[in-house]
Coordinates of C-alpha atoms and ligand atoms in Angstrom, one line a residue:
Chain A
M1 CA 0.0 0.0 0.0
N2 CA 1.1 3.5 -0.9
Q3 CA 1.6 5.5 2.3
E4 CA 1.8 8.9 0.7
A5 CA -1.0 11.4 0.9
P6 CA -3.5 10.8 -1.9
V7 CA -3.1 12.9 -5.0
I8 CA -6.8 13.4 -5.4
T9 CA -9.4 13.3 -2.6
V10 CA -13.0 13.6 -3.5
S11 CA -15.4 13.9 -0.7
H12 CA -19.2 13.7 -0.9
I13 CA -19.5 15.5 -4.2
R14 CA -22.9 16.4 -5.7
K15 CA -23.5 18.0 -9.0
A16 CA -26.7 18.9 -10.8
F17 CA -27.5 20.6 -14.0
G18 CA -30.7 22.3 -13.4
S19 CA -33.0 19.8 -11.8
K20 CA -31.0 16.9 -13.2
V21 CA -28.7 15.4 -10.6
V22 CA -25.6 14.1 -12.5
L23 CA -23.3 13.2 -9.6
E24 CA -24.5 12.1 -6.2
D25 CA -22.4 11.7 -3.1
I26 CA -19.2 10.7 -4.7
S27 CA -16.1 10.1 -2.6
L28 CA -12.9 8.6 -3.8
K29 CA -9.1 8.8 -3.5
V30 CA -6.5 8.5 -6.2
R31 CA -3.0 7.6 -5.0
K32 CA 0.3 8.8 -6.3
A33 CA 1.7 7.2 -9.4
E34 CA -1.2 5.0 -10.1
T35 CA -3.6 4.7 -13.0
F36 CA -7.1 5.2 -11.7
G37 CA -9.8 4.3 -14.1
L38 CA -13.4 5.7 -14.0
L39 CA -15.5 3.0 -15.6
G40 CA -19.1 3.6 -16.5
P41 CA -21.5 3.6 -19.4
S42 CA -22.1 6.7 -21.6
G43 CA -24.0 9.4 -19.7
S44 CA -23.0 8.1 -16.2
G45 CA -21.2 11.3 -15.3
K46 CA -17.6 10.5 -15.9
T47 CA -16.9 13.6 -17.9
T48 CA -18.7 15.7 -15.3
L49 CA -16.6 14.2 -12.6
V50 CA -13.2 14.7 -14.2
R51 CA -14.1 18.3 -15.1
L52 CA -14.7 18.8 -11.4
L53 CA -11.3 17.4 -10.7
T54 CA -9.7 20.0 -12.9
G55 CA -11.7 22.8 -11.4
I56 CA -13.1 24.0 -14.8
D57 CA -16.5 23.3 -13.2
E58 CA -17.5 23.4 -9.6
A59 CA -19.5 20.9 -7.5
D60 CA -22.7 22.0 -5.8
S61 CA -21.5 20.5 -2.6
G62 CA -18.7 18.4 -1.4
E63 CA -15.0 19.0 -1.8
V64 CA -12.2 18.1 -4.1
H65 CA -8.5 18.3 -3.1
V66 CA -5.8 17.8 -5.8
L67 CA -2.1 17.7 -4.9
G68 CA -3.0 19.0 -1.5
V69 CA -4.8 22.0 -2.8
K70 CA -8.5 22.7 -2.7
V71 CA -10.1 22.8 -6.1
P72 CA -10.8 25.1 -7.9
K73 CA -7.4 26.8 -8.0
L74 CA -6.0 28.4 -11.1
S75 CA -2.3 27.6 -10.3
L76 CA -3.3 24.0 -10.0
L77 CA -4.0 23.8 -13.7
S78 CA -0.4 24.0 -14.6
Q79 CA 0.1 20.8 -12.6
I80 CA -2.6 19.0 -14.6
G81 CA -2.4 17.6 -18.2
Y82 CA -6.0 17.5 -19.4
M83 CA -7.3 15.7 -22.4
A84 CA -11.0 16.5 -23.0
Q85 CA -13.4 13.9 -24.4
S86 CA -13.8 15.9 -27.7
D87 CA -10.6 16.7 -29.5
A88 CA -10.0 20.4 -28.8
L89 CA -7.7 21.2 -31.6
Y90 CA -7.4 24.1 -34.1
S91 CA -8.0 22.1 -37.2
E92 CA -6.9 24.8 -39.7
L93 CA -3.4 24.8 -38.0
S94 CA -0.7 22.2 -38.2
A95 CA 0.0 19.8 -35.4
K96 CA 3.2 21.7 -34.7
D97 CA 1.3 25.0 -34.4
N98 CA -1.2 23.4 -32.0
L99 CA 1.6 22.0 -29.9
E100 CA 3.6 25.2 -29.9
F101 CA 0.5 27.1 -28.9
F102 CA -0.4 25.0 -25.9
A103 CA 3.3 24.7 -24.9
S104 CA 3.5 28.5 -24.7
L105 CA 0.3 28.6 -22.6
Y106 CA 2.0 26.3 -20.1
G107 CA 5.0 28.6 -20.2
L108 CA 7.5 26.3 -22.0
R109 CA 10.5 28.2 -23.4
K110 CA 11.6 27.8 -26.9
E111 CA 14.3 25.1 -26.7
Q112 CA 12.4 23.2 -24.0
R113 CA 9.3 23.5 -26.1
N114 CA 10.9 22.0 -29.3
K115 CA 12.4 19.2 -27.3
R116 CA 9.1 18.3 -25.6
I117 CA 7.2 18.5 -28.9
K118 CA 9.5 16.0 -30.4
E119 CA 9.3 13.7 -27.4
V120 CA 5.5 13.7 -27.0
M121 CA 5.0 13.2 -30.8
E122 CA 7.2 10.1 -30.6
I123 CA 5.2 8.8 -27.7
V124 CA 2.0 9.0 -29.6
N125 CA 3.7 7.9 -32.8
L126 CA 2.9 10.9 -34.9
E127 CA 6.4 12.4 -35.4
E128 CA 6.0 12.0 -39.2
H129 CA 2.8 14.1 -39.2
L130 CA 4.1 17.0 -37.2
R131 CA 3.7 19.5 -40.1
K132 CA 0.4 18.2 -41.3
K133 CA -2.7 20.3 -40.8
V134 CA -5.0 18.8 -38.2
N135 CA -8.0 18.7 -40.6
Q136 CA -6.0 16.1 -42.6
Y137 CA -5.7 13.9 -39.5
S138 CA -7.9 10.9 -38.9
G139 CA -10.0 10.6 -35.8
G140 CA -7.4 8.3 -34.1
M141 CA -4.6 10.7 -35.0
K142 CA -6.5 13.6 -33.5
R143 CA -7.0 11.6 -30.3
R144 CA -3.3 10.9 -30.1
L145 CA -2.4 14.6 -30.8
S146 CA -4.7 15.6 -27.9
L147 CA -2.9 13.1 -25.7
A148 CA 0.5 14.5 -26.8
I149 CA -0.7 18.0 -25.9
A150 CA -1.7 16.8 -22.4
L151 CA 1.8 15.4 -21.9
L152 CA 3.6 18.5 -23.2
H153 CA 4.4 20.2 -19.9
E154 CA 5.2 17.0 -18.0
P155 CA 2.5 17.4 -15.4
P156 CA 2.5 15.3 -12.3
L157 CA -1.2 14.6 -12.8
L158 CA -2.8 13.5 -16.1
I159 CA -6.6 13.6 -16.4
L160 CA -7.7 11.8 -19.6
D161 CA -11.3 11.6 -20.7
E162 CA -11.7 8.5 -22.9
P163 CA -8.2 8.7 -24.2
T164 CA -8.2 5.6 -26.4
V165 CA -11.5 6.0 -28.2
G166 CA -11.0 5.5 -32.0
I167 CA -7.4 4.3 -31.6
D168 CA -6.6 1.0 -33.2
P169 CA -5.6 -1.9 -30.9
V170 CA -1.9 -1.9 -31.7
L171 CA -1.5 1.8 -31.0
R172 CA -3.7 1.4 -27.9
M173 CA -1.3 -1.1 -26.6
S174 CA 1.6 1.2 -27.2
I175 CA -0.2 4.1 -25.5
W176 CA -0.9 2.0 -22.5
R177 CA 2.8 1.1 -22.3
E178 CA 3.6 4.7 -22.3
L179 CA 1.0 5.5 -19.6
K180 CA 2.6 2.7 -17.4
A181 CA 6.0 4.1 -18.0
L182 CA 4.7 7.5 -16.9
N183 CA 3.4 5.9 -13.7
K184 CA 6.8 4.5 -13.0
R185 CA 8.2 8.0 -13.3
G186 CA 5.7 9.1 -10.7
T187 CA 3.0 10.6 -12.8
T188 CA -0.5 10.0 -11.5
I189 CA -3.2 9.2 -14.1
V190 CA -6.9 9.4 -14.0
L191 CA -8.7 8.3 -17.0
T192 CA -12.3 7.5 -18.0
T193 CA -13.4 4.6 -20.2
H194 CA -16.5 2.7 -21.0
V195 CA -14.6 -0.2 -22.4
M196 CA -14.5 -3.0 -19.9
D197 CA -11.4 -4.8 -21.1
E198 CA -9.4 -1.6 -20.9
A199 CA -10.5 -1.2 -17.3
E200 CA -8.4 -4.2 -16.3
K201 CA -5.2 -2.4 -17.2
C202 CA -5.9 0.2 -14.5
D203 CA -4.3 -0.1 -11.1
R204 CA -7.6 0.8 -9.5
L205 CA -11.1 1.3 -10.7
G206 CA -14.0 3.4 -9.8
M207 CA -17.2 2.0 -11.2
I208 CA -19.8 4.7 -11.8
R209 CA -23.4 4.4 -13.0
E210 CA -26.1 7.1 -13.1
G211 CA -24.0 9.4 -11.1
R212 CA -23.2 7.1 -8.3
L213 CA -20.0 5.4 -7.4
L214 CA -20.7 1.7 -7.3
A215 CA -17.3 0.5 -6.1
E216 CA -13.7 1.5 -5.9
D217 CA -10.9 -1.0 -5.8
T218 CA -8.3 -2.9 -7.8
P219 CA -9.6 -4.9 -10.7
A220 CA -8.5 -8.1 -9.0
N221 CA -10.3 -7.3 -5.8
L222 CA -13.4 -6.3 -7.6
L223 CA -13.4 -9.7 -9.4
Q224 CA -12.8 -11.6 -6.2
A225 CA -15.4 -9.7 -4.1
T226 CA -18.1 -10.3 -6.7
G227 CA -17.0 -13.7 -7.7
S228 CA -17.0 -12.6 -11.3
S229 CA -14.8 -13.8 -14.1
S230 CA -14.8 -10.5 -15.9
I231 CA -15.0 -6.8 -15.1
E232 CA -18.2 -6.6 -17.1
E233 CA -19.7 -9.2 -14.8
A234 CA -18.5 -7.3 -11.7
F235 CA -20.0 -4.1 -13.0
L236 CA -23.3 -5.8 -13.6
Y237 CA -23.2 -7.2 -10.1
Y238 CA -22.7 -3.8 -8.5
G239 CA -25.3 -2.3 -10.8
G240 CA -27.8 -4.6 -9.2
V241 CA -28.2 -6.7 -12.4
R242 CA -27.2 -10.2 -11.5
S243 CA -26.8 -12.7 -14.2
Chain B
M1 CA 3.8 35.4 -23.1
R2 CA 0.6 33.6 -22.8
I3 CA -1.2 36.5 -24.5
G4 CA 1.5 36.5 -27.1
A5 CA 0.9 32.8 -27.8
L6 CA -2.8 33.5 -28.2
T7 CA -2.2 36.4 -30.5
L8 CA 0.2 34.4 -32.6
R9 CA -2.3 31.5 -32.9
I10 CA -5.1 33.8 -34.0
L11 CA -2.8 35.3 -36.6
R12 CA -1.8 31.9 -37.9
Q13 CA -5.4 30.8 -38.1
F14 CA -6.2 33.9 -40.1
I15 CA -3.4 33.2 -42.5
H16 CA -4.7 29.7 -43.1
D17 CA -8.2 30.8 -43.5
K18 CA -8.2 32.5 -46.9
R19 CA -11.9 33.0 -47.1
T20 CA -12.1 34.8 -43.8
M21 CA -9.2 37.0 -44.8
A22 CA -11.0 37.8 -48.0
L23 CA -14.2 38.6 -46.1
M24 CA -12.3 41.0 -43.9
F25 CA -10.3 42.7 -46.5
V26 CA -12.0 42.4 -49.8
A27 CA -15.7 42.3 -49.0
P28 CA -15.8 45.8 -47.5
L29 CA -13.9 47.2 -50.5
L30 CA -16.3 45.5 -52.8
V31 CA -19.4 46.9 -51.1
L32 CA -17.9 50.3 -50.7
S33 CA -17.0 50.4 -54.4
L34 CA -20.5 49.3 -55.3
M35 CA -21.9 52.0 -53.1
S36 CA -19.6 54.6 -54.5
L37 CA -20.8 53.6 -58.0
V38 CA -24.4 53.8 -57.0
F39 CA -24.2 57.0 -55.1
G40 CA -21.3 58.7 -56.7
G41 CA -20.9 57.4 -60.2
E42 CA -18.0 58.7 -62.2
T43 CA -16.7 62.1 -61.5
Y44 CA -19.6 64.3 -62.4
K45 CA -19.0 67.2 -64.8
P46 CA -21.2 70.0 -63.6
N47 CA -23.0 72.4 -66.0
I48 CA -22.4 75.9 -64.8
G49 CA -24.2 78.9 -66.1
L50 CA -22.5 82.3 -65.9
T51 CA -24.1 85.6 -66.2
G52 CA -22.7 89.1 -66.5
Q53 CA -19.3 89.7 -64.9
A54 CA -19.0 86.1 -63.9
A55 CA -18.1 85.3 -67.4
V56 CA -14.5 85.9 -66.4
L57 CA -14.6 82.6 -64.5
S58 CA -15.3 80.7 -67.7
K59 CA -11.7 79.7 -68.4
A60 CA -10.8 78.7 -64.9
L61 CA -13.9 76.6 -64.5
T62 CA -13.5 74.8 -67.8
K63 CA -10.1 73.8 -66.7
H64 CA -11.7 72.0 -63.8
D65 CA -14.1 69.9 -65.8
A66 CA -17.0 72.2 -65.7
Q67 CA -19.2 72.8 -68.7
I68 CA -20.0 76.4 -69.1
V69 CA -23.0 78.0 -70.5
K70 CA -23.1 81.8 -70.7
Y71 CA -26.3 83.8 -70.3
S72 CA -26.5 87.4 -71.1
A73 CA -29.5 88.0 -68.9
E74 CA -29.9 86.7 -65.4
E75 CA -33.5 85.7 -66.0
E76 CA -32.4 83.5 -68.8
G77 CA -30.0 81.7 -66.5
T78 CA -32.5 81.3 -63.7
L79 CA -34.9 79.7 -66.1
A80 CA -32.3 77.2 -67.3
L81 CA -31.6 76.4 -63.7
K82 CA -35.2 75.8 -62.9
N83 CA -35.5 73.6 -66.0
G84 CA -32.5 71.6 -64.8
E85 CA -30.4 72.4 -67.8
I86 CA -27.6 73.7 -65.6
D87 CA -26.5 72.7 -62.0
A88 CA -25.6 76.2 -60.9
L89 CA -25.8 79.7 -61.9
I90 CA -23.0 82.1 -61.0
S91 CA -23.3 85.9 -61.1
I92 CA -21.1 88.6 -59.7
S93 CA -22.7 91.6 -58.1
G94 CA -20.6 94.2 -56.2
G95 CA -17.5 92.0 -56.4
T96 CA -19.1 89.1 -54.4
P97 CA -19.8 86.0 -56.5
K98 CA -23.2 84.6 -56.0
V99 CA -23.8 81.0 -56.6
I100 CA -27.2 79.5 -56.9
L101 CA -27.2 75.7 -56.8
E102 CA -30.0 73.7 -58.3
G103 CA -29.6 71.6 -55.2
S104 CA -31.5 68.4 -55.8
N105 CA -28.5 66.3 -56.6
P106 CA -25.8 66.3 -54.0
T107 CA -23.2 64.9 -56.4
A108 CA -23.8 67.9 -58.7
N109 CA -23.7 70.3 -55.8
R110 CA -20.4 69.0 -54.7
A111 CA -19.0 69.0 -58.2
V112 CA -20.0 72.6 -58.7
M113 CA -18.5 73.7 -55.4
Q114 CA -15.3 71.7 -56.0
A115 CA -14.8 73.2 -59.4
L116 CA -15.4 76.7 -58.0
E117 CA -13.0 76.2 -55.1
Q118 CA -10.3 74.8 -57.4
A119 CA -10.8 77.6 -59.8
A120 CA -10.6 80.2 -57.0
R121 CA -7.5 78.5 -55.6
D122 CA -5.8 78.5 -59.0
Q123 CA -6.3 82.2 -59.3
Q124 CA -5.0 83.0 -55.8
I125 CA -1.8 81.0 -56.5
S126 CA -1.1 82.5 -59.9
G127 CA -2.1 86.0 -58.7
Q128 CA -3.8 86.9 -61.9
A129 CA -5.6 90.0 -62.9
Q130 CA -7.2 92.0 -60.1
A131 CA -10.7 91.6 -61.4
Q132 CA -10.4 87.9 -61.2
A133 CA -8.7 87.7 -57.9
R134 CA -11.7 89.3 -56.3
V135 CA -13.6 86.1 -57.1
S136 CA -11.7 84.3 -54.5
I137 CA -13.7 86.1 -51.9
Q138 CA -16.0 83.7 -50.1
P139 CA -18.9 83.3 -52.6
Q140 CA -22.5 83.6 -51.5
V141 CA -24.1 80.2 -51.9
S142 CA -27.7 79.5 -52.0
Y143 CA -29.8 76.6 -53.1
L144 CA -32.6 76.8 -55.5
Y145 CA -34.2 73.8 -53.9
G146 CA -33.9 73.1 -50.2
S147 CA -30.7 71.3 -49.9
A148 CA -29.9 71.1 -46.2
D149 CA -31.5 67.6 -46.2
M150 CA -29.5 66.5 -49.2
K151 CA -26.3 66.5 -47.2
T152 CA -27.4 63.2 -45.7
I153 CA -26.5 61.4 -48.8
D154 CA -23.2 63.2 -48.8
R155 CA -22.5 61.7 -45.5
F156 CA -22.9 58.1 -46.7
G157 CA -19.3 57.6 -47.5
P158 CA -17.5 58.2 -44.2
I159 CA -20.3 56.5 -42.2
M160 CA -20.4 53.5 -44.4
I161 CA -16.7 52.9 -43.9
G162 CA -17.5 52.7 -40.2
V163 CA -20.5 50.6 -40.7
F164 CA -18.7 48.0 -42.8
V165 CA -15.7 47.8 -40.5
F166 CA -18.0 47.3 -37.6
F167 CA -20.2 44.7 -39.4
F168 CA -17.4 42.5 -40.7
V169 CA -15.3 42.6 -37.6
F170 CA -18.4 41.9 -35.4
L171 CA -19.3 38.9 -37.5
I172 CA -15.8 37.4 -37.9
A173 CA -14.7 37.9 -34.3
G174 CA -18.1 36.6 -33.0
V175 CA -17.9 33.5 -35.1
S176 CA -14.3 32.8 -34.3
F177 CA -15.0 33.0 -30.6
L178 CA -18.1 30.9 -31.0
R179 CA -16.1 28.2 -32.8
E180 CA -13.7 28.3 -29.9
R181 CA -16.6 27.3 -27.7
T182 CA -18.4 24.8 -30.0
T183 CA -15.2 22.9 -31.0
G184 CA -14.2 22.5 -27.3
T185 CA -11.0 24.5 -27.6
L186 CA -12.3 27.1 -25.2
E187 CA -12.8 24.5 -22.6
R188 CA -9.3 23.2 -23.4
L189 CA -7.9 26.8 -23.0
L190 CA -9.7 27.0 -19.7
A191 CA -8.0 23.8 -18.6
T192 CA -4.7 25.7 -18.9
P193 CA -3.5 28.3 -16.4
L194 CA -4.6 31.0 -18.8
K195 CA -6.6 33.6 -17.0
R196 CA -9.9 34.7 -18.3
W197 CA -8.8 38.3 -19.0
E198 CA -5.8 37.0 -20.8
I199 CA -8.1 35.2 -23.3
V200 CA -9.9 38.4 -23.9
I201 CA -6.8 40.5 -24.3
G202 CA -5.3 37.8 -26.5
Y203 CA -8.3 38.0 -28.8
V204 CA -8.1 41.8 -28.8
C205 CA -4.4 41.7 -29.8
G206 CA -4.8 38.9 -32.4
F207 CA -7.7 40.6 -34.1
G208 CA -6.3 44.0 -33.4
I209 CA -3.3 43.4 -35.6
F210 CA -5.6 42.3 -38.4
T211 CA -8.0 45.1 -38.0
V212 CA -5.1 47.6 -38.2
F213 CA -4.4 46.4 -41.7
Q214 CA -8.1 46.2 -42.5
A215 CA -8.6 49.8 -41.3
L216 CA -5.6 51.0 -43.3
L217 CA -6.7 49.3 -46.4
I218 CA -10.4 50.4 -46.2
S219 CA -9.6 53.9 -45.4
W220 CA -6.9 54.2 -48.1
F221 CA -9.2 52.5 -50.7
S222 CA -12.2 54.7 -49.9
I223 CA -10.2 57.9 -50.1
Q224 CA -7.7 57.3 -52.8
V225 CA -9.5 54.9 -55.1
L226 CA -13.1 55.7 -54.6
G227 CA -12.4 59.3 -54.0
I228 CA -14.7 59.7 -51.1
M229 CA -14.6 63.2 -49.8
M230 CA -11.8 63.6 -47.3
A231 CA -11.2 67.0 -45.7
G232 CA -9.4 65.9 -42.5
S233 CA -6.4 63.8 -41.5
F234 CA -5.9 60.2 -42.5
G235 CA -4.5 59.4 -39.1
Y236 CA -7.8 60.3 -37.4
V237 CA -9.7 58.2 -39.9
M238 CA -7.5 55.3 -39.0
L239 CA -7.9 55.8 -35.3
I240 CA -11.7 55.9 -35.5
T241 CA -11.8 52.9 -37.8
L242 CA -9.6 51.0 -35.5
L243 CA -11.6 51.9 -32.4
L244 CA -14.8 50.9 -34.1
S245 CA -13.1 47.5 -34.9
M246 CA -12.2 47.1 -31.3
T247 CA -15.8 47.7 -30.1
A248 CA -17.1 45.4 -32.9
L249 CA -14.6 42.7 -31.9
T250 CA -15.4 42.9 -28.2
L251 CA -19.1 43.1 -28.8
G252 CA -19.0 40.2 -31.2
T253 CA -17.1 37.9 -28.8
L254 CA -19.4 39.0 -26.0
L255 CA -22.6 38.2 -27.9
S256 CA -21.2 34.9 -29.3
A257 CA -21.6 33.7 -25.7
Y258 CA -25.4 33.8 -26.3
A259 CA -25.3 32.1 -29.7
G260 CA -25.4 28.3 -30.0
N261 CA -24.1 28.1 -33.6
E262 CA -23.0 30.2 -36.5
L263 CA -26.5 30.8 -37.7
Q264 CA -27.5 32.2 -34.4
M265 CA -24.6 34.5 -34.6
I266 CA -25.9 35.7 -38.0
Q267 CA -29.3 36.3 -36.3
F268 CA -27.7 39.0 -34.3
I269 CA -27.2 41.1 -37.4
P270 CA -30.8 42.4 -37.6
L271 CA -30.9 42.8 -33.9
V272 CA -27.6 44.5 -33.3
I273 CA -26.1 45.8 -36.5
V274 CA -29.1 47.0 -38.6
P275 CA -30.6 49.2 -35.9
Q276 CA -27.2 50.7 -35.3
I277 CA -27.0 51.6 -38.9
F278 CA -30.3 53.3 -38.9
L279 CA -29.7 55.2 -35.7
C280 CA -26.1 56.2 -36.3
G281 CA -26.9 59.4 -38.2
L282 CA -26.9 58.0 -41.7
F283 CA -30.5 59.2 -41.8
P284 CA -31.6 62.3 -40.0
L285 CA -32.5 61.5 -36.4
D286 CA -34.3 64.7 -35.6
T287 CA -37.6 63.3 -36.9
L288 CA -37.4 60.2 -34.7
P289 CA -39.2 59.9 -31.4
L290 CA -37.0 61.0 -28.6
W291 CA -36.6 57.5 -27.0
L292 CA -35.4 56.1 -30.3
Q293 CA -32.8 58.9 -30.6
R294 CA -31.6 58.0 -27.1
V295 CA -31.2 54.4 -28.2
G296 CA -28.9 55.8 -31.0
Y297 CA -26.8 57.5 -28.4
A298 CA -26.2 54.2 -26.7
T299 CA -24.6 52.6 -29.8
P300 CA -20.9 52.7 -30.6
L301 CA -21.6 53.2 -34.3
Y302 CA -23.3 56.5 -33.6
Y303 CA -20.1 58.0 -32.2
G304 CA -18.0 56.3 -34.9
A305 CA -20.2 57.8 -37.6
E306 CA -20.2 61.2 -35.9
A307 CA -16.4 61.2 -35.7
M308 CA -15.9 60.0 -39.3
T309 CA -18.2 62.7 -40.6
N310 CA -16.5 65.3 -38.6
I311 CA -13.1 64.3 -39.9
M312 CA -13.8 63.4 -43.5
I313 CA -16.4 66.0 -44.4
R314 CA -15.9 68.8 -42.0
G315 CA -12.2 68.4 -41.9
K316 CA -12.1 68.8 -38.1
G317 CA -9.3 67.7 -35.8
W318 CA -8.8 66.2 -32.4
N319 CA -11.1 68.6 -30.4
A320 CA -14.1 67.6 -32.5
V321 CA -13.5 63.8 -32.2
A322 CA -12.0 63.5 -28.7
T323 CA -15.3 62.8 -27.0
D324 CA -16.1 60.1 -29.6
V325 CA -12.7 58.6 -29.2
Y326 CA -13.1 58.4 -25.4
L327 CA -16.5 57.0 -25.8
L328 CA -15.5 54.3 -28.2
I329 CA -12.6 53.3 -25.9
T330 CA -15.1 53.1 -23.1
F331 CA -17.4 50.9 -25.1
S332 CA -14.5 48.6 -25.8
L333 CA -13.4 48.5 -22.2
V334 CA -16.9 47.8 -21.0
F335 CA -17.4 45.0 -23.5
M336 CA -14.0 43.5 -22.5
V337 CA -14.9 43.4 -18.9
L338 CA -18.3 41.9 -19.8
N339 CA -16.4 39.3 -21.8
V340 CA -14.3 38.4 -18.9
L341 CA -17.4 38.0 -16.8
A342 CA -19.2 36.0 -19.5
L343 CA -16.3 33.6 -19.5
R344 CA -17.2 32.8 -15.9
K345 CA -20.0 30.7 -17.3
H346 CA -17.3 28.3 -18.4
R347 CA -14.8 28.6 -15.6
K348 CA -15.4 30.4 -12.3
M349 CA -11.8 31.1 -11.5
Ligands
LIG401 N1 -23.6 21.2 -19.3 C1 -24.5 20.2 -19.1 N2 -25.8 20.7 -18.9 C2 -26.8 19.8 -18.7 N3 -26.6 18.5 -18.6 C3 -25.4 18.0 -18.7 C4 -24.3 18.9 -18.9 N4 -23.1 18.1 -19.0 C5 -23.5 16.8 -18.8 N5 -24.8 16.8 -18.7 C6 -25.6 15.5 -18.4 O1 -25.0 14.9 -17.4 C7 -25.0 13.5 -17.6 C8 -23.6 12.9 -17.5 O2 -22.9 13.4 -18.6 P1 -21.3 13.1 -18.8 O3 -20.6 13.5 -17.5 O4 -20.9 13.6 -20.0 O5 -21.3 11.5 -18.9 P2 -20.2 10.5 -19.5 O6 -19.0 11.3 -19.6 O7 -20.1 9.4 -18.5 O8 -20.7 10.0 -20.8 C9 -25.6 13.3 -18.9 O9 -27.0 12.9 -18.7 C10 -25.6 14.6 -19.6 O10 -26.7 14.8 -20.4
LIG402 MG1 -17.9 11.6 -21.2

């Protein structure tokens, strides 16, 4: 067990849009240098939750602490590498222009910037397409470029909203390898997914459905506790649907 | 540095987006040219009637493209004027030239006065015969048909420069900012340590650089190519055009917060742009109900138009436009602050 203070502490969060309650009484902890997966079907509130972690949005009640600081806090944003669910890229610009732009926003100086751009594009396997305009990119390439941008400033915490959607299995493998390597170097990763088999690769999982956290544990423990043979089965178990 | 990055990015986007560039730079020129053709036509050659002593002006006026008809009796000339055969009748009595303008066509009025002024100036310079030099004394001008109203059309040019700059910058800035929101890049920006006011200033700088060129091009084109009347200083025209761009930019980005897509941004045109055009002084406001006039006073275009008219037609300087300049700056600043506040909708800090 990791003895250090958790990187993220979420306590009793509630969030509603108008009268629609999207998150209800969510509490969880994310430890340093682990990959924490938020697993849940589409519309369960994953995106809403990770946005609350960054501080872009605020909870109606409850508290979020990230890296020892109460969210929302502007200075915290430079510690977080965020990858939104939709690719937020300037499509009329080249990948390089996009990377340079975001690198400057994070305050990277010129030499550092060029070095990092090269490194992150290698990680996502796009180094040949650096000068291509983003509107000539395929969906999977855009996803990878978004990931590269999140990695640019070497943040201690990565928050990735469905990072592997639309990426083919081979590349997905290599991206997972990179994420694990980042964990080894001390980077904490929170990611969301609705793909069950991907969830098994996370160190720990939070299962979320209709805005409620069903369970939070390692994949192995979740399987054991529910007597399931797959994460999918475990999810159904907690969701109250027994097969 | 972050503002610089934002500015650079906006410039790069512009350079890649040829159509938008064209819309910003070419479209206003096209519309202004069309307008100048419709309202101005080619340089008008005035028909000027001369009676009595005024005949001495004949040569000087001919030199400046006027067509001269001489009348031996003043009654003859007046009749021709009434029949619309000539645009103006000039007579000299007691050393003071008297000009009667037909008055119904502002283009013709202007052409007559211009020819007369130029002729008078020529004579001053060359210091010709005494009898002729006297003509340079301020002529007495009267209109055969009431013409005070006709000046409105004269005012089209300078005001329309302001209107087009405002219109195109409003639209383009609004749509760009809207796209930033709908494509998710705004949320991405807000996930960086960029402050809200830095986003607004970044936009103002990025667009600002473009609008400087736009203002320069439009002003130059209007004055040099279209020959729109220009009595004042080019620098002031630039300044006002630029300030109008800034208000249009900040208003456009502000209102884009209330549009869900590009079409809804277009829907602001009849709501925000068209009323401003009607109330900015292009048409006489005196006849409007008081409350509507007051609405006009609350629009940036009103002050832009006022300043442009003062500079370009009346040839006035800083004192005449200072208030307008300060007001336009105030409008921009207020819109900028509102922009920063509107961004709170997307990120509270
Ligand atoms: N800005 C918003 N306004 C209103 N409802 C929203 C908003 N954002 C998300 N929702 C709703 O919240 C629920 C959870 O959405 P989301 O967090 O995107 O789920 P997920 O990422 O798990 O697919 C959905 O029902 C969605 O319609
Ligand atoms: Mg989502």
